[in-house]
PDB file of N, CA and C in Angstrom:
ATOM      1  N   MET B   1     -21.488  76.462  40.403  1.00 62.00           N
ATOM      2  CA  MET B   1     -21.674  77.099  39.382  1.00 62.00           C
ATOM      3  C   MET B   1     -22.830  77.031  38.379  1.00 62.00           C
ATOM      4  N   ILE B   2     -23.162  78.104  37.868  1.00 67.00           N
ATOM      5  CA  ILE B   2     -24.700  77.872  37.503  1.00 67.00           C
ATOM      6  C   ILE B   2     -24.780  77.165  36.137  1.00 67.00           C
ATOM      7  N   ILE B   3     -23.325  77.468  35.315  1.00 65.00           N
ATOM      8  CA  ILE B   3     -23.229  76.692  34.019  1.00 65.00           C
ATOM      9  C   ILE B   3     -23.369  75.223  33.971  1.00 65.00           C
ATOM     10  N   THR B   4     -22.730  74.629  35.113  1.00 67.00           N
ATOM     11  CA  THR B   4     -22.911  73.209  35.621  1.00 67.00           C
ATOM     12  C   THR B   4     -24.193  72.869  35.902  1.00 67.00           C
ATOM     13  N   LYS B   5     -24.821  73.293  36.515  1.00 72.00           N
ATOM     14  CA  LYS B   5     -25.972  73.102  36.774  1.00 72.00           C
ATOM     15  C   LYS B   5     -27.301  73.224  35.534  1.00 72.00           C
ATOM     16  N   VAL B   6     -26.934  74.035  34.868  1.00 68.00           N
ATOM     17  CA  VAL B   6     -28.014  74.060  33.339  1.00 68.00           C
ATOM     18  C   VAL B   6     -27.312  72.846  32.494  1.00 68.00           C
ATOM     19  N   LEU B   7     -25.961  73.002  32.271  1.00 68.00           N
ATOM     20  CA  LEU B   7     -25.698  71.444  31.531  1.00 68.00           C
ATOM     21  C   LEU B   7     -26.269  70.202  32.097  1.00 68.00           C
ATOM     22  N   GLY B   8     -26.160  70.078  33.659  1.00 70.00           N
ATOM     23  CA  GLY B   8     -26.490  69.001  34.239  1.00 70.00           C
ATOM     24  C   GLY B   8     -27.633  68.751  33.931  1.00 70.00           C
ATOM     25  N   LEU B   9     -28.936  69.490  33.986  1.00 72.00           N
ATOM     26  CA  LEU B   9     -30.174  69.256  33.513  1.00 72.00           C
ATOM     27  C   LEU B   9     -30.417  69.200  32.341  1.00 72.00           C
ATOM     28  N   THR B  10     -29.794  69.500  31.170  1.00 71.00           N
ATOM     29  CA  THR B  10     -29.847  69.449  29.982  1.00 71.00           C
ATOM     30  C   THR B  10     -29.231  67.692  29.536  1.00 71.00           C
ATOM     31  N   GLY B  11     -28.333  67.317  30.438  1.00 67.00           N
ATOM     32  CA  GLY B  11     -27.803  66.060  30.470  1.00 67.00           C
ATOM     33  C   GLY B  11     -28.949  65.062  30.956  1.00 67.00           C
ATOM     34  N   ALA B  12     -29.402  65.599  31.905  1.00 73.00           N
ATOM     35  CA  ALA B  12     -30.706  64.319  32.558  1.00 73.00           C
ATOM     36  C   ALA B  12     -31.943  64.308  31.516  1.00 73.00           C
ATOM     37  N   PHE B  13     -32.503  65.104  30.640  1.00 75.00           N
ATOM     38  CA  PHE B  13     -33.402  65.475  29.656  1.00 75.00           C
ATOM     39  C   PHE B  13     -33.093  64.565  28.212  1.00 75.00           C
ATOM     40  N   THR B  14     -31.652  64.234  28.187  1.00 78.00           N
ATOM     41  CA  THR B  14     -31.166  63.598  26.894  1.00 78.00           C
ATOM     42  C   THR B  14     -31.230  62.231  26.920  1.00 78.00           C
ATOM     43  N   LYS B  15     -31.386  61.433  26.157  1.00 79.00           N
ATOM     44  CA  LYS B  15     -31.468  59.763  26.157  1.00 79.00           C
ATOM     45  C   LYS B  15     -30.189  59.508  25.507  1.00 79.00           C
ATOM     46  N   SER B  16     -29.515  60.173  24.488  1.00 81.00           N
ATOM     47  CA  SER B  16     -28.399  59.599  23.934  1.00 81.00           C
ATOM     48  C   SER B  16     -27.252  59.705  24.806  1.00 81.00           C
ATOM     49  N   LYS B  17     -26.763  58.564  24.865  1.00 81.00           N
ATOM     50  CA  LYS B  17     -25.169  58.457  25.557  1.00 81.00           C
ATOM     51  C   LYS B  17     -24.015  59.409  24.967  1.00 81.00           C
ATOM     52  N   LYS B  18     -24.399  59.530  23.478  1.00 84.00           N
ATOM     53  CA  LYS B  18     -23.232  60.671  22.807  1.00 84.00           C
ATOM     54  C   LYS B  18     -23.402  61.911  23.348  1.00 84.00           C
ATOM     55  N   ALA B  19     -24.688  62.426  23.549  1.00 80.00           N
ATOM     56  CA  ALA B  19     -25.089  63.862  23.813  1.00 80.00           C
ATOM     57  C   ALA B  19     -24.590  64.155  25.472  1.00 80.00           C
ATOM     58  N   LYS B  20     -24.779  63.123  26.296  1.00 78.00           N
ATOM     59  CA  LYS B  20     -24.426  63.166  27.708  1.00 78.00           C
ATOM     60  C   LYS B  20     -22.763  63.346  27.655  1.00 78.00           C
ATOM     61  N   LEU B  21     -22.222  62.279  26.747  1.00 81.00           N
ATOM     62  CA  LEU B  21     -20.675  62.616  26.907  1.00 81.00           C
ATOM     63  C   LEU B  21     -20.128  64.008  26.254  1.00 81.00           C
ATOM     64  N   ALA B  22     -20.880  64.448  25.402  1.00 83.00           N
ATOM     65  CA  ALA B  22     -20.655  65.666  24.679  1.00 83.00           C
ATOM     66  C   ALA B  22     -20.721  66.775  25.677  1.00 83.00           C
ATOM     67  N   ILE B  23     -22.022  66.496  26.806  1.00 79.00           N
ATOM     68  CA  ILE B  23     -22.062  67.637  27.624  1.00 79.00           C
ATOM     69  C   ILE B  23     -20.909  67.507  28.749  1.00 79.00           C
ATOM     70  N   LEU B  24     -20.899  66.276  29.168  1.00 81.00           N
ATOM     71  CA  LEU B  24     -19.779  65.873  30.467  1.00 81.00           C
ATOM     72  C   LEU B  24     -18.496  66.451  30.093  1.00 81.00           C
ATOM     73  N   GLY B  25     -18.095  66.607  28.580  1.00 86.00           N
ATOM     74  CA  GLY B  25     -16.883  67.022  28.114  1.00 86.00           C
ATOM     75  C   GLY B  25     -16.867  68.606  28.252  1.00 86.00           C
ATOM     76  N   LEU B  26     -18.122  69.334  27.897  1.00 85.00           N
ATOM     77  CA  LEU B  26     -18.035  70.518  27.779  1.00 85.00           C
ATOM     78  C   LEU B  26     -18.144  71.072  29.454  1.00 85.00           C
ATOM     79  N   GLU B  27     -18.884  70.495  30.131  1.00 82.00           N
ATOM     80  CA  GLU B  27     -18.747  70.720  31.760  1.00 82.00           C
ATOM     81  C   GLU B  27     -17.285  70.846  32.277  1.00 82.00           C
ATOM     82  N   MET B  28     -16.547  69.549  31.764  1.00 87.00           N
ATOM     83  CA  MET B  28     -15.132  69.492  32.329  1.00 87.00           C
ATOM     84  C   MET B  28     -14.091  70.496  31.842  1.00 87.00           C
ATOM     85  N   ALA B  29     -14.796  70.872  30.747  1.00 92.00           N
ATOM     86  CA  ALA B  29     -13.787  71.874  30.043  1.00 92.00           C
ATOM     87  C   ALA B  29     -13.748  73.506  30.715  1.00 92.00           C
ATOM     88  N   ILE B  30     -15.324  73.630  31.097  1.00 88.00           N
ATOM     89  CA  ILE B  30     -15.753  74.825  31.584  1.00 88.00           C
ATOM     90  C   ILE B  30     -14.991  74.988  33.041  1.00 88.00           C
ATOM     91  N   LEU B  31     -15.086  73.843  33.845  1.00 89.00           N
ATOM     92  CA  LEU B  31     -14.360  73.730  35.083  1.00 89.00           C
ATOM     93  C   LEU B  31     -12.934  73.805  35.031  1.00 89.00           C
ATOM     94  N   ALA B  32     -12.054  73.209  34.185  1.00 94.00           N
ATOM     95  CA  ALA B  32     -10.885  73.466  33.901  1.00 94.00           C
ATOM     96  C   ALA B  32     -10.637  74.916  33.528  1.00 94.00           C
ATOM     97  N   TYR B  33     -11.210  75.483  32.911  1.00 95.00           N
ATOM     98  CA  TYR B  33     -11.118  76.991  32.555  1.00 95.00           C
ATOM     99  C   TYR B  33     -11.200  77.671  33.721  1.00 95.00           C
ATOM    100  N   ALA B  34     -12.117  77.654  34.579  1.00 93.00           N
ATOM    101  CA  ALA B  34     -12.568  78.199  35.659  1.00 93.00           C
ATOM    102  C   ALA B  34     -11.440  78.120  36.818  1.00 93.00           C
ATOM    103  N   LEU B  35     -10.882  76.697  36.855  1.00 93.00           N
ATOM    104  CA  LEU B  35      -9.811  76.458  37.720  1.00 93.00           C
ATOM    105  C   LEU B  35      -8.728  77.128  37.203  1.00 93.00           C
ATOM    106  N   TYR B  36      -8.162  77.416  35.987  1.00 96.00           N
ATOM    107  CA  TYR B  36      -7.152  78.001  35.809  1.00 96.00           C
ATOM    108  C   TYR B  36      -7.154  79.607  35.665  1.00 96.00           C
ATOM    109  N   GLN B  37      -8.262  80.049  35.469  1.00 96.00           N
ATOM    110  CA  GLN B  37      -8.483  81.534  35.755  1.00 96.00           C
ATOM    111  C   GLN B  37      -8.384  81.795  37.004  1.00 96.00           C
ATOM    112  N   GLN B  38      -8.738  80.822  38.235  1.00 95.00           N
ATOM    113  CA  GLN B  38      -8.666  81.131  39.632  1.00 95.00           C
ATOM    114  C   GLN B  38      -7.418  81.302  40.001  1.00 95.00           C
ATOM    115  N   LYS B  39      -6.647  80.004  39.429  1.00 95.00           N
ATOM    116  CA  LYS B  39      -5.106  80.085  39.765  1.00 95.00           C
ATOM    117  C   LYS B  39      -3.963  81.440  39.225  1.00 95.00           C
ATOM    118  N   GLU B  40      -4.801  81.775  38.259  1.00 95.00           N
ATOM    119  CA  GLU B  40      -4.060  83.030  37.446  1.00 95.00           C
ATOM    120  C   GLU B  40      -4.365  84.424  38.398  1.00 95.00           C
ATOM    121  N   GLU B  41      -5.557  84.333  38.744  1.00 94.00           N
ATOM    122  CA  GLU B  41      -6.022  85.678  39.696  1.00 94.00           C
ATOM    123  C   GLU B  41      -5.363  85.452  41.103  1.00 94.00           C
ATOM    124  N   LYS B  42      -5.046  84.180  41.686  1.00 93.00           N
ATOM    125  CA  LYS B  42      -4.474  84.222  42.819  1.00 93.00           C
ATOM    126  C   LYS B  42      -2.973  84.698  42.495  1.00 93.00           C
ATOM    127  N   LYS B  43      -2.324  84.272  41.507  1.00 92.00           N
ATOM    128  CA  LYS B  43      -0.839  84.707  41.116  1.00 92.00           C
ATOM    129  C   LYS B  43      -0.899  86.250  40.933  1.00 92.00           C
ATOM    130  N   LYS B  44      -1.810  86.954  40.408  1.00 91.00           N
ATOM    131  CA  LYS B  44      -1.918  88.318  40.182  1.00 91.00           C
ATOM    132  C   LYS B  44      -2.201  89.253  41.682  1.00 91.00           C
ATOM    133  N   VAL B  45      -2.758  88.609  42.524  1.00 89.00           N
ATOM    134  CA  VAL B  45      -2.935  89.162  43.862  1.00 89.00           C
ATOM    135  C   VAL B  45      -1.740  89.060  44.476  1.00 89.00           C
ATOM    136  N   LYS B  46      -1.220  87.759  44.702  1.00 88.00           N
ATOM    137  CA  LYS B  46       0.268  87.497  45.073  1.00 88.00           C
ATOM    138  C   LYS B  46       1.379  88.531  44.999  1.00 88.00           C
ATOM    139  N   ASN B  47       1.131  88.865  43.642  1.00 87.00           N
ATOM    140  CA  ASN B  47       2.392  89.631  42.970  1.00 87.00           C
ATOM    141  C   ASN B  47       2.104  91.193  43.238  1.00 87.00           C
ATOM    142  N   ILE B  48       0.907  91.557  43.289  1.00 85.00           N
ATOM    143  CA  ILE B  48       0.225  92.958  44.004  1.00 85.00           C
ATOM    144  C   ILE B  48       0.848  93.115  45.516  1.00 85.00           C
ATOM    145  N   LYS B  49       0.601  92.198  46.243  1.00 84.00           N
ATOM    146  CA  LYS B  49       0.936  92.322  47.614  1.00 84.00           C
ATOM    147  C   LYS B  49       2.384  92.386  47.744  1.00 84.00           C
ATOM    148  N   GLN B  50       3.176  91.546  46.826  1.00 85.00           N
ATOM    149  CA  GLN B  50       4.634  91.490  46.828  1.00 85.00           C
ATOM    150  C   GLN B  50       5.105  93.105  46.511  1.00 85.00           C
ATOM    151  N   LEU B  51       4.521  93.677  45.731  1.00 83.00           N
ATOM    152  CA  LEU B  51       4.867  94.804  44.992  1.00 83.00           C
ATOM    153  C   LEU B  51       4.459  96.097  46.277  1.00 83.00           C
ATOM    154  N   LYS B  52       3.666  95.971  46.924  1.00 79.00           N
ATOM    155  CA  LYS B  52       3.241  97.045  47.997  1.00 79.00           C
ATOM    156  C   LYS B  52       4.017  96.692  49.073  1.00 79.00           C
ATOM    157  N   ARG B  53       4.730  95.763  49.247  1.00 71.00           N
ATOM    158  CA  ARG B  53       6.015  95.876  50.296  1.00 71.00           C
ATOM    159  C   ARG B  53       7.046  96.719  50.242  1.00 71.00           C
TER     160      ARG B  53
END
């Protein structure tokens, strides 16, 4: 994911541990949201396939 790479680069440039933890938390939240969206999309596709039968 592009956003993870960008946030990872910003984390590499900062010296503050608190800032790095905040960036890591933001990355984890974005990844969790992406996984949730992917799961929901799979459910929708599955439901559409079942309706076509």
